mmCIF file of C-alpha atoms in Angstrom:
data_model
loop_
_atom_site.group_PDB
_atom_site.id
_atom_site.type_symbol
_atom_site.label_atom_id
_atom_site.label_comp_id
_atom_site.label_asym_id
_atom_site.label_seq_id
_atom_site.Cartn_x
_atom_site.Cartn_y
_atom_site.Cartn_z
ATOM 1 C CA MET A 495 84.044 -144.559 73.800
ATOM 2 C CA VAL A 496 84.082 -148.477 75.556
ATOM 3 C CA SER A 497 87.670 -150.274 74.911
ATOM 4 C CA LEU A 498 88.416 -154.711 75.357
ATOM 5 C CA LYS A 499 89.362 -155.187 78.514
ATOM 6 C CA ILE A 500 93.927 -155.766 78.871
ATOM 7 C CA GLY A 501 94.544 -158.592 81.690
ATOM 8 C CA SER A 502 97.797 -160.519 82.741
ATOM 9 C CA MET A 503 97.893 -163.280 81.069
ATOM 10 C CA SER A 504 100.814 -164.805 82.672
ATOM 11 C CA GLY A 505 101.553 -168.714 83.637
ATOM 12 C CA ILE A 506 97.337 -169.640 81.558
ATOM 13 C CA GLY A 507 97.005 -171.560 79.424
ATOM 14 C CA PHE A 508 93.969 -172.890 76.628
ATOM 15 C CA THR A 509 93.230 -175.301 74.174
ATOM 16 C CA LEU A 510 92.967 -175.035 70.516
ATOM 17 C CA ARG A 511 90.423 -176.406 68.912
ATOM 18 C CA SER A 512 90.951 -175.937 64.928
ATOM 19 C CA ASP A 513 86.646 -175.580 64.598
ATOM 20 C CA ARG A 514 86.424 -173.191 67.811
ATOM 21 C CA PRO A 515 84.025 -170.595 66.841
ATOM 22 C CA ILE A 516 85.057 -166.431 66.606
ATOM 23 C CA LEU A 517 82.693 -164.663 69.360
ATOM 24 C CA ARG A 518 83.640 -161.485 69.428
ATOM 25 C CA LYS A 519 83.172 -158.832 67.635
ATOM 26 C CA ILE A 520 84.191 -155.913 66.887
ATOM 27 C CA SER A 521 82.029 -152.433 66.320
ATOM 28 C CA LEU A 522 82.419 -149.061 65.990
ATOM 29 C CA GLU A 523 82.268 -147.205 69.616
ATOM 30 C CA GLN A 524 84.773 -150.469 70.252
ATOM 31 C CA SER A 525 88.745 -150.408 70.003
ATOM 32 C CA MET A 526 91.894 -151.129 71.197
ATOM 33 C CA GLN A 527 95.163 -149.171 73.706
ATOM 34 C CA ILE A 528 98.232 -149.020 73.055
ATOM 35 C CA ALA A 529 100.006 -146.895 75.803
ATOM 36 C CA ASN A 530 97.798 -143.455 75.782
ATOM 37 C CA ARG A 531 96.740 -144.382 72.250
ATOM 38 C CA LYS A 532 93.167 -145.467 71.332
ATOM 39 C CA ILE A 533 93.033 -147.211 68.115
ATOM 40 C CA GLY A 534 89.498 -148.656 66.601
ATOM 41 C CA PRO A 535 86.722 -148.001 63.961
ATOM 42 C CA ASN A 536 86.118 -144.919 65.034
ATOM 43 C CA GLU A 537 89.421 -143.122 65.883
ATOM 44 C CA LYS A 538 91.743 -141.869 63.248
ATOM 45 C CA PRO A 539 93.838 -144.066 62.237
ATOM 46 C CA LEU A 540 97.465 -144.726 63.564
ATOM 47 C CA VAL A 541 100.694 -144.268 61.486
ATOM 48 C CA ILE A 542 103.005 -146.616 62.217
ATOM 49 C CA ALA A 543 107.123 -145.652 60.542
ATOM 50 C CA GLU A 544 108.449 -148.716 60.768
ATOM 51 C CA ILE A 545 112.669 -148.506 61.666
ATOM 52 C CA GLY A 546 113.244 -152.256 61.667
ATOM 53 C CA ILE A 547 116.237 -152.804 60.373
ATOM 54 C CA ASN A 548 117.011 -148.979 58.255
ATOM 55 C CA HIS A 549 119.754 -148.351 60.589
ATOM 56 C CA GLY A 550 121.673 -150.824 59.540
ATOM 57 C CA GLY A 551 122.594 -151.448 63.697
ATOM 58 C CA ASP A 552 123.574 -147.684 63.719
ATOM 59 C CA VAL A 553 121.247 -146.588 67.510
ATOM 60 C CA GLU A 554 122.782 -143.062 66.402
ATOM 61 C CA VAL A 555 121.443 -142.826 62.928
ATOM 62 C CA ALA A 556 118.074 -145.099 64.273
ATOM 63 C CA LYS A 557 117.955 -142.182 66.751
ATOM 64 C CA HIS A 558 117.623 -139.198 63.909
ATOM 65 C CA MET A 559 114.997 -141.364 62.101
ATOM 66 C CA VAL A 560 112.873 -141.066 65.192
ATOM 67 C CA GLN A 561 113.086 -137.015 65.693
ATOM 68 C CA LEU A 562 112.527 -136.823 61.793
ATOM 69 C CA ALA A 563 109.073 -138.535 62.585
ATOM 70 C CA ALA A 564 108.567 -136.939 65.218
ATOM 71 C CA LYS A 565 108.705 -133.484 63.624
ATOM 72 C CA SER A 566 106.403 -135.604 60.954
ATOM 73 C CA GLY A 567 103.608 -135.810 63.196
ATOM 74 C CA CYS A 568 103.845 -139.822 63.666
ATOM 75 C CA GLU A 569 103.074 -141.298 67.335
ATOM 76 C CA CYS A 570 104.185 -144.435 66.476
ATOM 77 C CA VAL A 571 107.386 -146.015 65.157
ATOM 78 C CA LYS A 572 108.547 -149.720 65.152
ATOM 79 C CA HIS A 573 111.803 -151.354 65.568
ATOM 80 C CA GLN A 574 112.230 -155.089 65.263
ATOM 81 C CA THR A 575 113.798 -156.716 67.467
ATOM 82 C CA HIS A 576 117.157 -159.038 66.396
ATOM 83 C CA PHE A 577 118.436 -161.645 68.725
ATOM 84 C CA VAL A 578 120.081 -164.459 65.920
ATOM 85 C CA GLU A 579 121.284 -167.020 67.969
ATOM 86 C CA ASP A 580 117.262 -167.411 69.025
ATOM 87 C CA GLU A 581 116.425 -166.416 66.140
ATOM 88 C CA MET A 582 117.637 -168.828 63.739
ATOM 89 C CA THR A 583 119.799 -172.001 62.779
ATOM 90 C CA GLU A 584 122.449 -172.216 60.808
ATOM 91 C CA ALA A 585 120.281 -173.265 58.501
ATOM 92 C CA ALA A 586 119.294 -169.310 57.910
ATOM 93 C CA LYS A 587 123.331 -168.573 56.443
ATOM 94 C CA GLN A 588 122.584 -170.699 54.014
ATOM 95 C CA ILE A 589 119.543 -168.930 52.720
ATOM 96 C CA PHE A 590 119.430 -165.241 51.073
ATOM 97 C CA PRO A 591 116.435 -162.728 50.514
ATOM 98 C CA PRO A 592 115.521 -161.760 46.916
ATOM 99 C CA ASN A 593 116.026 -157.918 48.424
ATOM 100 C CA ALA A 594 119.702 -158.655 50.120
ATOM 101 C CA ASP A 595 122.725 -159.708 48.562
ATOM 102 C CA MET A 596 123.798 -161.449 52.136
ATOM 103 C CA SER A 597 122.023 -164.181 53.885
ATOM 104 C CA ILE A 598 119.548 -163.888 56.373
ATOM 105 C CA TRP A 599 122.193 -164.797 59.100
ATOM 106 C CA ASP A 600 124.140 -161.974 58.805
ATOM 107 C CA VAL A 601 121.498 -158.768 57.366
ATOM 108 C CA MET A 602 119.784 -159.385 60.398
ATOM 109 C CA ALA A 603 123.688 -159.808 62.592
ATOM 110 C CA THR A 604 124.421 -157.088 60.968
ATOM 111 C CA CYS A 605 121.747 -155.011 61.350
ATOM 112 C CA ALA A 606 120.750 -156.053 65.005
ATOM 113 C CA LEU A 607 121.682 -153.297 67.616
ATOM 114 C CA SER A 608 122.247 -153.881 71.628
ATOM 115 C CA LYS A 609 120.577 -154.114 74.743
ATOM 116 C CA ASP A 610 121.622 -151.463 75.461
ATOM 117 C CA ASP A 611 121.176 -149.479 72.736
ATOM 118 C CA GLU A 612 117.405 -150.520 71.606
ATOM 119 C CA ILE A 613 116.799 -149.295 75.964
ATOM 120 C CA ALA A 614 118.958 -146.157 74.934
ATOM 121 C CA LEU A 615 116.502 -145.956 71.266
ATOM 122 C CA LYS A 616 113.319 -146.728 73.404
ATOM 123 C CA ASN A 617 114.176 -144.343 75.555
ATOM 124 C CA TYR A 618 114.842 -141.459 73.142
ATOM 125 C CA THR A 619 111.421 -142.564 70.943
ATOM 126 C CA GLU A 620 109.794 -141.688 74.526
ATOM 127 C CA ASN A 621 111.556 -138.819 75.739
ATOM 128 C CA LEU A 622 110.355 -137.327 72.873
ATOM 129 C CA GLY A 623 106.328 -139.090 73.000
ATOM 130 C CA LEU A 624 106.405 -140.668 70.215
ATOM 131 C CA ILE A 625 105.448 -144.601 71.125
ATOM 132 C CA TYR A 626 107.443 -146.530 71.083
ATOM 133 C CA LEU A 627 106.919 -150.724 69.984
ATOM 134 C CA SER A 628 108.979 -153.140 67.956
ATOM 135 C CA THR A 629 108.769 -157.281 66.774
ATOM 136 C CA PRO A 630 110.844 -159.313 68.741
ATOM 137 C CA PHE A 631 111.871 -162.455 66.187
ATOM 138 C CA SER A 632 112.177 -164.718 68.876
ATOM 139 C CA ARG A 633 111.120 -166.179 72.311
ATOM 140 C CA SER A 634 114.143 -163.887 73.860
ATOM 141 C CA ALA A 635 113.397 -160.819 72.473
ATOM 142 C CA SER A 636 110.041 -161.493 73.672
ATOM 143 C CA ASP A 637 110.910 -161.594 76.906
ATOM 144 C CA PHE A 638 113.788 -158.552 76.659
ATOM 145 C CA LEU A 639 111.025 -155.803 74.843
ATOM 146 C CA GLU A 640 108.731 -157.582 78.314
ATOM 147 C CA GLU A 641 111.382 -156.547 80.893
ATOM 148 C CA ILE A 642 111.645 -152.814 79.169
ATOM 149 C CA GLY A 643 108.340 -152.143 79.555
ATOM 150 C CA VAL A 644 107.028 -152.032 75.665
ATOM 151 C CA PRO A 645 102.858 -151.119 75.764
ATOM 152 C CA GLY A 646 102.851 -153.212 73.188
ATOM 153 C CA PHE A 647 104.360 -156.101 70.725
ATOM 154 C CA LYS A 648 103.699 -156.607 66.394
ATOM 155 C CA ILE A 649 104.840 -159.457 65.502
ATOM 156 C CA GLY A 650 105.579 -160.599 61.870
ATOM 157 C CA SER A 651 104.067 -161.483 58.950
ATOM 158 C CA GLY A 652 107.183 -164.322 59.590
ATOM 159 C CA GLU A 653 105.298 -165.667 62.117
ATOM 160 C CA ALA A 654 101.764 -165.031 61.350
ATOM 161 C CA ASP A 655 101.796 -168.872 61.712
ATOM 162 C CA ASN A 656 104.820 -169.247 64.716
ATOM 163 C CA LEU A 657 102.099 -170.595 67.009
ATOM 164 C CA PRO A 658 104.694 -171.260 70.113
ATOM 165 C CA LEU A 659 105.721 -167.442 69.761
ATOM 166 C CA ILE A 660 102.128 -166.372 69.628
ATOM 167 C CA ARG A 661 101.431 -168.188 72.621
ATOM 168 C CA HIS A 662 104.113 -166.634 74.004
ATOM 169 C CA ILE A 663 103.642 -163.338 73.369
ATOM 170 C CA ALA A 664 100.518 -163.779 74.243
ATOM 171 C CA LYS A 665 100.076 -164.701 77.826
ATOM 172 C CA LYS A 666 102.092 -161.718 78.663
ATOM 173 C CA GLY A 667 98.834 -160.065 78.363
ATOM 174 C CA LYS A 668 99.953 -156.903 75.982
ATOM 175 C CA PRO A 669 97.890 -155.695 73.030
ATOM 176 C CA VAL A 670 99.349 -157.623 69.819
ATOM 177 C CA ILE A 671 99.332 -155.988 66.369
ATOM 178 C CA MET A 672 100.191 -158.795 64.535
ATOM 179 C CA SER A 673 101.295 -158.382 60.107
ATOM 180 C CA THR A 674 99.308 -161.569 58.177
ATOM 181 C CA GLY A 675 101.287 -161.645 54.558
ATOM 182 C CA MET A 676 102.283 -164.601 53.134
ATOM 183 C CA GLN A 677 98.782 -166.454 54.812
ATOM 184 C CA THR A 678 95.513 -167.110 53.927
ATOM 185 C CA ILE A 679 92.214 -166.188 56.304
ATOM 186 C CA GLU A 680 92.220 -170.665 56.813
ATOM 187 C CA SER A 681 96.743 -170.567 57.972
ATOM 188 C CA ILE A 682 96.236 -167.788 60.695
ATOM 189 C CA ARG A 683 92.701 -168.996 61.987
ATOM 190 C CA GLN A 684 94.329 -170.676 64.901
ATOM 191 C CA SER A 685 96.974 -168.197 65.970
ATOM 192 C CA VAL A 686 94.261 -165.711 66.171
ATOM 193 C CA GLN A 687 92.101 -168.086 68.430
ATOM 194 C CA ILE A 688 95.252 -168.766 70.705
ATOM 195 C CA LEU A 689 95.043 -163.999 70.507
ATOM 196 C CA GLU A 690 91.251 -164.912 71.678
ATOM 197 C CA GLY A 691 92.138 -167.900 74.364
ATOM 198 C CA SER A 692 94.298 -165.055 75.746
ATOM 199 C CA GLY A 693 92.023 -162.080 75.994
ATOM 200 C CA VAL A 694 94.375 -159.466 75.065
ATOM 201 C CA ASP A 695 93.070 -156.883 72.534
ATOM 202 C CA TYR A 696 94.395 -158.154 69.357
ATOM 203 C CA ALA A 697 94.673 -156.250 65.167
ATOM 204 C CA LEU A 698 95.253 -157.618 61.732
ATOM 205 C CA LEU A 699 97.206 -156.254 58.985
ATOM 206 C CA GLU A 700 96.787 -156.911 55.605
ATOM 207 C CA CYS A 701 100.155 -157.493 54.095
ATOM 208 C CA THR A 702 101.666 -158.727 51.552
ATOM 209 C CA ASN A 703 106.182 -159.750 52.576
ATOM 210 C CA LEU A 704 107.530 -158.528 48.579
ATOM 211 C CA TYR A 705 109.849 -155.940 48.916
ATOM 212 C CA PRO A 706 108.246 -153.969 47.091
ATOM 213 C CA SER A 707 105.349 -155.152 46.359
ATOM 214 C CA PRO A 708 103.792 -153.945 42.683
ATOM 215 C CA PRO A 709 99.978 -153.871 42.718
ATOM 216 C CA GLU A 710 99.000 -156.425 41.478
ATOM 217 C CA ILE A 711 100.227 -158.581 44.053
ATOM 218 C CA VAL A 712 98.175 -156.367 46.635
ATOM 219 C CA SER A 713 94.675 -157.061 48.375
ATOM 220 C CA LEU A 714 93.468 -154.370 49.839
ATOM 221 C CA ARG A 715 89.844 -156.849 49.025
ATOM 222 C CA GLY A 716 92.564 -158.595 52.420
ATOM 223 C CA VAL A 717 91.569 -155.826 54.187
ATOM 224 C CA THR A 718 87.748 -156.319 54.482
ATOM 225 C CA ASP A 719 88.137 -160.153 54.351
ATOM 226 C CA LEU A 720 89.323 -159.645 57.052
ATOM 227 C CA LYS A 721 87.627 -157.784 58.871
ATOM 228 C CA THR A 722 84.958 -160.245 58.229
ATOM 229 C CA ALA A 723 86.317 -163.812 59.022
ATOM 230 C CA PHE A 724 87.675 -162.526 62.115
ATOM 231 C CA PRO A 725 85.234 -159.910 63.418
ATOM 232 C CA GLY A 726 86.293 -159.521 67.136
ATOM 233 C CA ALA A 727 89.672 -157.688 65.644
ATOM 234 C CA ILE A 728 91.258 -154.147 65.386
ATOM 235 C CA ILE A 729 91.670 -154.288 60.818
ATOM 236 C CA GLY A 730 94.625 -152.719 59.803
ATOM 237 C CA PHE A 731 97.271 -152.576 56.467
ATOM 238 C CA SER A 732 100.914 -153.088 56.737
ATOM 239 C CA ASP A 733 102.193 -151.721 53.140
ATOM 240 C CA HIS A 734 105.484 -153.062 51.046
ATOM 241 C CA SER A 735 104.425 -151.078 47.975
ATOM 242 C CA ILE A 736 106.183 -148.263 46.513
ATOM 243 C CA GLY A 737 104.686 -144.237 47.462
ATOM 244 C CA PRO A 738 101.446 -143.793 49.836
ATOM 245 C CA GLU A 739 98.520 -144.950 46.866
ATOM 246 C CA MET A 740 97.615 -148.155 49.274
ATOM 247 C CA ALA A 741 97.964 -147.346 52.490
ATOM 248 C CA LEU A 742 95.578 -144.798 51.755
ATOM 249 C CA ALA A 743 93.341 -146.558 49.942
ATOM 250 C CA SER A 744 92.971 -149.117 53.077
ATOM 251 C CA VAL A 745 91.634 -145.534 54.591
ATOM 252 C CA ALA A 746 88.455 -146.889 52.500
ATOM 253 C CA LEU A 747 87.807 -149.490 53.264
ATOM 254 C CA GLY A 748 88.272 -149.700 56.640
ATOM 255 C CA ALA A 749 91.959 -150.397 57.613
ATOM 256 C CA CYS A 750 92.164 -148.492 61.837
ATOM 257 C CA ILE A 751 96.396 -149.122 61.418
ATOM 258 C CA LEU A 752 99.163 -148.327 59.276
ATOM 259 C CA GLU A 753 102.282 -149.528 58.731
ATOM 260 C CA ARG A 754 105.577 -148.794 56.451
ATOM 261 C CA HIS A 755 108.447 -149.136 56.466
ATOM 262 C CA TYR A 756 110.191 -145.440 57.007
ATOM 263 C CA THR A 757 113.728 -144.209 56.948
ATOM 264 C CA ASP A 758 115.404 -140.861 56.824
ATOM 265 C CA SER A 759 116.417 -140.932 52.925
ATOM 266 C CA ARG A 760 116.213 -143.086 50.353
ATOM 267 C CA TYR A 761 119.582 -142.758 49.557
ATOM 268 C CA ARG A 762 120.147 -145.546 52.095
ATOM 269 C CA LYS A 763 121.445 -148.586 51.439
ATOM 270 C CA GLY A 764 119.766 -152.347 52.780
ATOM 271 C CA PRO A 765 116.778 -154.424 51.506
ATOM 272 C CA ASP A 766 113.461 -152.189 52.852
ATOM 273 C CA ILE A 767 114.553 -148.907 51.778
ATOM 274 C CA ALA A 768 113.058 -149.087 47.923
ATOM 275 C CA CYS A 769 109.676 -149.529 49.669
ATOM 276 C CA SER A 770 110.385 -147.269 52.790
ATOM 277 C CA MET A 771 108.643 -143.854 52.888
ATOM 278 C CA ASP A 772 111.398 -140.660 53.506
ATOM 279 C CA PRO A 773 109.698 -138.200 56.070
ATOM 280 C CA ALA A 774 107.947 -135.191 53.497
ATOM 281 C CA GLU A 775 106.448 -138.702 53.208
ATOM 282 C CA LEU A 776 105.446 -140.006 56.380
ATOM 283 C CA ARG A 777 103.277 -136.772 57.481
ATOM 284 C CA HIS A 778 101.554 -136.698 53.515
ATOM 285 C CA LEU A 779 100.746 -140.299 54.539
ATOM 286 C CA ILE A 780 99.355 -139.131 58.034
ATOM 287 C CA ASP A 781 98.074 -135.598 57.016
ATOM 288 C CA ARG A 782 95.708 -137.989 53.992
ATOM 289 C CA SER A 783 94.396 -141.102 56.219
ATOM 290 C CA GLN A 784 92.807 -138.368 58.414
ATOM 291 C CA GLU A 785 91.236 -136.242 55.654
ATOM 292 C CA ILE A 786 90.028 -139.931 53.991
ATOM 293 C CA TYR A 787 88.596 -140.820 57.592
ATOM 294 C CA ILE A 788 86.809 -137.152 57.863
ATOM 295 C CA ALA A 789 85.314 -138.047 55.305
ATOM 296 C CA LEU A 790 84.907 -141.852 55.400
ATOM 297 C CA HIS A 791 82.496 -140.722 58.410
ATOM 298 C CA ASN A 792 79.618 -138.171 57.527
ATOM 299 C CA GLU A 793 76.342 -139.638 56.429
ATOM 300 C CA LYS A 794 75.027 -138.519 52.974
ATOM 301 C CA THR A 795 73.363 -135.445 53.109
ATOM 302 C CA ARG A 796 73.047 -131.848 51.731
ATOM 303 C CA THR A 797 76.102 -130.179 53.926
ATOM 304 C CA GLY A 798 75.222 -126.480 56.176
ATOM 305 C CA PRO A 799 78.748 -125.471 54.032
ATOM 306 C CA GLU A 800 76.650 -126.253 51.210
ATOM 307 C CA GLU A 801 74.259 -124.600 51.000
ATOM 308 C CA ASP A 802 74.833 -120.905 49.602
ATOM 309 C CA VAL A 803 76.039 -123.480 46.692
ATOM 310 C CA TYR A 804 72.436 -125.131 46.881
ATOM 311 C CA ARG A 805 70.834 -122.059 46.482
ATOM 312 C CA PHE A 806 72.811 -121.343 42.683
ATOM 313 C CA ALA A 807 73.173 -124.827 41.160
ATOM 314 C CA ARG A 808 70.067 -126.167 41.386
ATOM 315 C CA ALA A 809 67.183 -125.559 39.365
ATOM 316 C CA SER A 810 63.486 -123.471 40.056
ATOM 317 C CA VAL A 811 60.285 -124.113 37.951
ATOM 318 C CA VAL A 812 59.701 -121.737 35.388
ATOM 319 C CA ALA A 813 57.172 -120.684 32.711
ATOM 320 C CA ASP A 814 58.567 -121.893 29.279
ATOM 321 C CA LYS A 815 56.679 -119.502 26.987
ATOM 322 C CA ASN A 816 54.602 -116.449 28.354
ATOM 323 C CA LEU A 817 51.182 -117.947 29.434
ATOM 324 C CA PRO A 818 47.547 -116.222 30.572
ATOM 325 C CA ASP A 819 45.952 -115.645 33.673
ATOM 326 C CA GLY A 820 43.872 -119.384 34.433
ATOM 327 C CA HIS A 821 46.056 -121.388 32.231
ATOM 328 C CA ARG A 822 46.163 -124.934 32.803
ATOM 329 C CA ILE A 823 50.222 -126.393 32.923
ATOM 330 C CA THR A 824 50.966 -128.733 30.824
ATOM 331 C CA GLU A 825 54.829 -130.294 30.338
ATOM 332 C CA LYS A 826 55.591 -128.508 27.275
ATOM 333 C CA ASP A 827 54.313 -124.777 29.231
ATOM 334 C CA ILE A 828 56.980 -124.878 31.643
ATOM 335 C CA TRP A 829 60.642 -125.878 32.420
ATOM 336 C CA ALA A 830 62.975 -126.058 35.071
ATOM 337 C CA ARG A 831 66.603 -123.531 35.031
ATOM 338 C CA ARG A 832 69.421 -121.806 37.728
ATOM 339 C CA PRO A 833 69.435 -120.699 40.317
ATOM 340 C CA GLY A 834 67.918 -121.959 42.439
ATOM 341 C CA ASN A 835 66.461 -119.919 44.769
ATOM 342 C CA GLY A 836 62.966 -120.327 43.831
ATOM 343 C CA GLU A 837 59.493 -121.191 45.713
ATOM 344 C CA ILE A 838 59.625 -124.461 43.265
ATOM 345 C CA PRO A 839 62.034 -126.917 43.440
ATOM 346 C CA GLY A 840 63.332 -128.514 40.075
ATOM 347 C CA PHE A 841 62.007 -131.690 41.811
ATOM 348 C CA LYS A 842 58.446 -130.231 42.113
ATOM 349 C CA PHE A 843 58.080 -130.287 39.108
ATOM 350 C CA ASP A 844 55.352 -132.952 38.535
ATOM 351 C CA GLU A 845 53.064 -131.675 41.059
ATOM 352 C CA VAL A 846 53.121 -128.236 38.615
ATOM 353 C CA LEU A 847 51.501 -130.196 35.716
ATOM 354 C CA GLY A 848 47.268 -129.722 35.809
ATOM 355 C CA LYS A 849 47.551 -126.156 38.039
ATOM 356 C CA HIS A 850 45.697 -123.169 37.273
ATOM 357 C CA LEU A 851 47.583 -120.149 37.011
ATOM 358 C CA THR A 852 45.686 -117.377 39.596
ATOM 359 C CA ARG A 853 48.344 -114.608 37.059
ATOM 360 C CA SER A 854 49.844 -114.284 34.015
ATOM 361 C CA VAL A 855 53.356 -115.549 33.544
ATOM 362 C CA ASN A 856 56.256 -114.371 31.248
ATOM 363 C CA ARG A 857 58.664 -116.848 30.023
ATOM 364 C CA ASN A 858 61.441 -117.624 32.825
ATOM 365 C CA ASP A 859 59.606 -116.247 35.631
ATOM 366 C CA GLN A 860 60.270 -118.402 38.538
ATOM 367 C CA LEU A 861 56.947 -119.752 40.221
ATOM 368 C CA LYS A 862 55.060 -119.692 43.001
ATOM 369 C CA TRP A 863 52.584 -121.494 44.813
ATOM 370 C CA SER A 864 50.430 -118.679 45.144
ATOM 371 C CA ASP A 865 50.353 -118.810 41.103
ATOM 372 C CA LEU A 866 48.264 -121.874 41.203
ATOM 373 C CA THR A 867 45.855 -123.434 41.905
ATOM 374 C CA ASP A 868 43.212 -126.361 40.306
#
C-alpha cells in the first residue's frame, strides 16, 4: 500500500493558474490516511457519521450520539465548529435557510458548542476509539481545530469555493476532505489546485445540498465525473437523501468515503434531522457498504464455492435418441441436458458433430470422448 506524503506546509505560499493541469493520479495501490485509517480504492469505505449540529448545542447529547455511533461500529464522527462572529456578518441575521424557521445566524449561534465543550467532545470520541473530525466554517475555527490536534479537516460544500479559507486550511499540512455540493467541475478547479499545490492528501465528495435531497436532483454520476476530472483525489459521497440507497450505490461507482448526517433519534428537532440516519441505519450502511466493496473487487470468474453448483447447473452433451455403433453424429442426434457432471460439457456441443460412435448409445446417455472417433 502506498500513501501520499503529508508534510507541514505552514508559511508556504503558491501561485494559482486557472489553466494549471492536475497531475497527481490515484491508483488502486494508493491511499490517503487520516489518523490510523487508510482511505482509498483498495480499502473498505470509510463511513462518517456527521453529528453536525444535531445535538442542538448540548454537549451531553452529542456525547450520547457518539456513544451510540461507536456501538454501531462507526469509525469516524464529524462535528461542525461554528464561531459565529468570525463566520458571518450581521447580514446573516436576515437569511433564513429553507429547512429552518430562524435565521442562519440564530441556527448556528444556538447549536454551536463552546471551545471547552468541543474539546470534551473530541476527547470523549477519541477515548472510544473513534476518529474525530470537524468542519471549520471560519478562519478562527480552523485555527482552533488545529490547536486541539484534529487529524484532518473537512471543508463543507458552502466553503468549496472559499479560496482564502481553503488556502488557510491547506497550509496546515493535514489531509482534507472537501464536499462539492452546489458546485460544478469548473467552479471547484481552483480549490482543487490549492489542495494539489499544498501537497496535502485530499478527498472530494459528491454532494447535493438540499435537506433532504430527492433522487431527481442527486447526482451519482458526479462520483465518476469527479474521478475523471481530478485523478489526484480520493472520491467519496456526502449524502443528504432519505435512506441509505444513494450512498450504497455510490460505492459501486468507486466512492471511498460515505458521509451522512447522523442522530440518536429521528424524533429530535433540527434542520438536518430529516436527512439523518439513526444508529440502526448507520450499522446497515457500514455493513452493506463493506459487502458492496468486497463484491466490487471480485473478478468475473467461476469461484471455488460455485463448483458444486456448476456440476449440476450446467449441461452435458447427451444422445437425443438411441444410436447404433458407427453412427455419424448430426445435430439432430444429440442435445445438452443437465446435470453437468458429464465428460463433454454443453459448450463443446459443436465439437461432437461429424464424429462417429465407437459404441451404441441410448437416449440421454452422457457421451464421452472415448465414444467418438473421426
